[in-house]
GROMACS .gro file of C-alpha atoms in nm:
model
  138
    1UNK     CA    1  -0.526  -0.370  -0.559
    2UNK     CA    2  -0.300  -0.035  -0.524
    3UNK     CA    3  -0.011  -0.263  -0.305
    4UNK     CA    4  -0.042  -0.572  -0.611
    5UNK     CA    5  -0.017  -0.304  -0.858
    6UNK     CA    6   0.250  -0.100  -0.720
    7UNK     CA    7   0.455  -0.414  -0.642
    8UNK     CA    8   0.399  -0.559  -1.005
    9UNK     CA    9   0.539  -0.227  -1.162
   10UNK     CA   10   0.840  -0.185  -0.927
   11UNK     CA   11   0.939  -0.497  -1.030
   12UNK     CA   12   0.934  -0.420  -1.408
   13UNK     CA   13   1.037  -0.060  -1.377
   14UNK     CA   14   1.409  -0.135  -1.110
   15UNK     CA   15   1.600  -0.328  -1.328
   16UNK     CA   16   1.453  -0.086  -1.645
   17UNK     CA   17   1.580   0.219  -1.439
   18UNK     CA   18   1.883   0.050  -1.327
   19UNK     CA   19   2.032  -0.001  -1.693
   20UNK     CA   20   1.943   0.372  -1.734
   21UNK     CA   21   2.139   0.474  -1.433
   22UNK     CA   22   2.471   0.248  -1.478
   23UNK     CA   23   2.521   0.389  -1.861
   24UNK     CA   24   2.485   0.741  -1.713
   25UNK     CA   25   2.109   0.815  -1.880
   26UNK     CA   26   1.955   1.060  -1.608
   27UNK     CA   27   1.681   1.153  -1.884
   28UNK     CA   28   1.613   0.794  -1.979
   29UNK     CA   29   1.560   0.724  -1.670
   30UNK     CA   30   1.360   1.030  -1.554
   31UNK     CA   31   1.128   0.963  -1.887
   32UNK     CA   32   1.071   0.549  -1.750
   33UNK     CA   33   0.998   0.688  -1.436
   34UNK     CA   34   0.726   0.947  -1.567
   35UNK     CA   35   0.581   0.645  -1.831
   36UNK     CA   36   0.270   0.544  -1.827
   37UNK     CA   37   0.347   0.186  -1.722
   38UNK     CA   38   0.447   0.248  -1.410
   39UNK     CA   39   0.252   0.512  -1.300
   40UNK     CA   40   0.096   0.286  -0.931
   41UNK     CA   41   0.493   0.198  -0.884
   42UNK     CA   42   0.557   0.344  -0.590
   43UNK     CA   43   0.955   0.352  -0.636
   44UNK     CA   44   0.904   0.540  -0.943
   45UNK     CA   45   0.698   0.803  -0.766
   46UNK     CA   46   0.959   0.843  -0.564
   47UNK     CA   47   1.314   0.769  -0.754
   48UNK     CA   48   1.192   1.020  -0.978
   49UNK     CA   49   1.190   1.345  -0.810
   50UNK     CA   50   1.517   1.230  -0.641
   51UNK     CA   51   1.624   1.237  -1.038
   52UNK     CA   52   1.458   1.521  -1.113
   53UNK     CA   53   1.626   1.716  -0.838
   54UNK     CA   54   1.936   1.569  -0.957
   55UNK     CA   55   1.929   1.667  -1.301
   56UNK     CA   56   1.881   2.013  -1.173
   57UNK     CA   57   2.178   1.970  -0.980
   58UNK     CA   58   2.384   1.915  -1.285
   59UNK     CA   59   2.232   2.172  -1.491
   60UNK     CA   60   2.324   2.448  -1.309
   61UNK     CA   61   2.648   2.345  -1.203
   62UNK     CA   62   2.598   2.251  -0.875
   63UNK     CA   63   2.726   1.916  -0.880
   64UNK     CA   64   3.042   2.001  -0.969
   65UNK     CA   65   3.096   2.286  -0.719
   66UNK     CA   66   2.990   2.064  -0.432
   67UNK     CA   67   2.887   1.784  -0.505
   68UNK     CA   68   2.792   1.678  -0.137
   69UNK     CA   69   2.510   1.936  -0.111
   70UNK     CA   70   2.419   1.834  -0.432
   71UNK     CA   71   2.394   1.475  -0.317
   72UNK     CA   72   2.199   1.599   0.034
   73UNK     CA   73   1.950   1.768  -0.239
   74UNK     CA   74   1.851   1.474  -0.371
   75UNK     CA   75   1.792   1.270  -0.065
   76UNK     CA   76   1.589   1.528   0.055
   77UNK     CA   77   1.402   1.534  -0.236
   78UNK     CA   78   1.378   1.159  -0.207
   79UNK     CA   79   1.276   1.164   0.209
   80UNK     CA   80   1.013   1.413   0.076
   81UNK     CA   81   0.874   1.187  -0.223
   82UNK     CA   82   0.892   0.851   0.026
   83UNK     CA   83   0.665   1.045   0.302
   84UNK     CA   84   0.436   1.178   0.063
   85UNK     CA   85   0.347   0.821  -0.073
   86UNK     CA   86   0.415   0.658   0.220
   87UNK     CA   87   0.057   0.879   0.305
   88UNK     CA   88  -0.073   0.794   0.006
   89UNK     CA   89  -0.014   0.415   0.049
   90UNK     CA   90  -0.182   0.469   0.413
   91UNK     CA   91  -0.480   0.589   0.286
   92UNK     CA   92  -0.806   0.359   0.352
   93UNK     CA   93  -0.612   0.128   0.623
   94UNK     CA   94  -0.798   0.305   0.891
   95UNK     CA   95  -1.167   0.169   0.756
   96UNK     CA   96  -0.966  -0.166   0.697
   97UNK     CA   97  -0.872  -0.191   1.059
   98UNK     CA   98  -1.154  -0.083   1.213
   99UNK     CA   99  -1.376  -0.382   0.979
  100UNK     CA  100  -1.119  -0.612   1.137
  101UNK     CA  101  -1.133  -0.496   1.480
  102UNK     CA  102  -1.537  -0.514   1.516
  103UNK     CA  103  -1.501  -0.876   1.300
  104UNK     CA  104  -1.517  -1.066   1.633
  105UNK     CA  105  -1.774  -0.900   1.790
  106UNK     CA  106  -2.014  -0.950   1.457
  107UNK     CA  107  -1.859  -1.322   1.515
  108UNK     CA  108  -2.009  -1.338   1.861
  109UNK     CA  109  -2.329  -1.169   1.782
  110UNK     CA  110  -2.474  -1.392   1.556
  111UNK     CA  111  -2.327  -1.683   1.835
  112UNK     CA  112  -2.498  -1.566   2.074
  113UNK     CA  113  -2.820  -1.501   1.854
  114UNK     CA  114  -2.807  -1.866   1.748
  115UNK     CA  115  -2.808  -1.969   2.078
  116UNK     CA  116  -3.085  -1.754   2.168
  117UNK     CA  117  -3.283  -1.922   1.853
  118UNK     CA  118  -3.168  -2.264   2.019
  119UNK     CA  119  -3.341  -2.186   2.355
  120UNK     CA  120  -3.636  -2.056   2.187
  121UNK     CA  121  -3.672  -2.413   2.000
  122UNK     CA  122  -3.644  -2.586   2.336
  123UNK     CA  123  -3.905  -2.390   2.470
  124UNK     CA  124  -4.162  -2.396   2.223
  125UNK     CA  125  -4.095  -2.758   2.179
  126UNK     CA  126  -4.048  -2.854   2.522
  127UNK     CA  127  -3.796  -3.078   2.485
  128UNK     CA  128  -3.391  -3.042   2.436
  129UNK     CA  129  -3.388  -3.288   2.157
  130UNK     CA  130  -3.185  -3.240   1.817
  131UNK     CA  131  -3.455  -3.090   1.608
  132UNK     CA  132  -3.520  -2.823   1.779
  133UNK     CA  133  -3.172  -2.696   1.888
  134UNK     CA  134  -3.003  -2.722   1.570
  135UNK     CA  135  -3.284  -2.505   1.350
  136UNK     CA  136  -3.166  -2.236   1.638
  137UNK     CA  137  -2.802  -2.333   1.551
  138UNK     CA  138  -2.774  -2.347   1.175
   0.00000   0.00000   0.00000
């Protein structure tokens, strides 16, 4: 559900934040990325403090007395946002893998319990005939 969801509302929300972004909106855009539509988007979580940290950039001036460490400020900013929900997005894949992992093995239990039921038909009945394998089997 949380990977659907997150890749529904990125969708929706990039070109939204785009059209923000190429008339020059900072605000716009940091208000779609805080909306309540896109709050499982992961590139929202993250484009937004990367904004954020921009807009504080500009605010105090820092942009335009260098603008390359205003620049690294926000990529940081964004690197920090990315690992964050890159943790968040990890979360419950351990119980995931280990259900898939120990899948086979539940696979081969109940084979090898069925064919343990088969033998136990054959014995009772005396005889390897279809009846009383496949009650073992099925």
């Amino acid at each position: 559900y949380t990977y659907s969801q997150a890749t529904k509302q990125s969708r929706k929300y990039a070109p939204e934040v785009a059209r923000f972004l190429k008339q020059g909106k900072i605000k716009e855009a940091i208000d779609v990325s805080n909306g309540k539509n896109v709050k499982h988007s992961h590139l929202a979580k993250v484009l937004v403090l990367g904004l954020q940290e921009w807009q504080y950039q500009i605010e105090t001036g820092e942009v335009q007395r260098d603008k390359e460490a205003a620049v690294d400020a926000a990529k940081r900013a964004i690197q920090r946002a990315t690992a964050v929900n890159l943790a968040d997005l990890k979360r419950g894949l351990s119980g995931l893998a280990t259900i898939g992992s120990t899948a086979p093995f539940v696979g081969l239990f109940g084979t090898t319990f069925g064919i343990i039921n088969a033998f136990s038909g054959m014995a009772l009945t005396g005889s390897g005939g279809i009846a009383a394998i496949s009650a073992g089997i099925a």
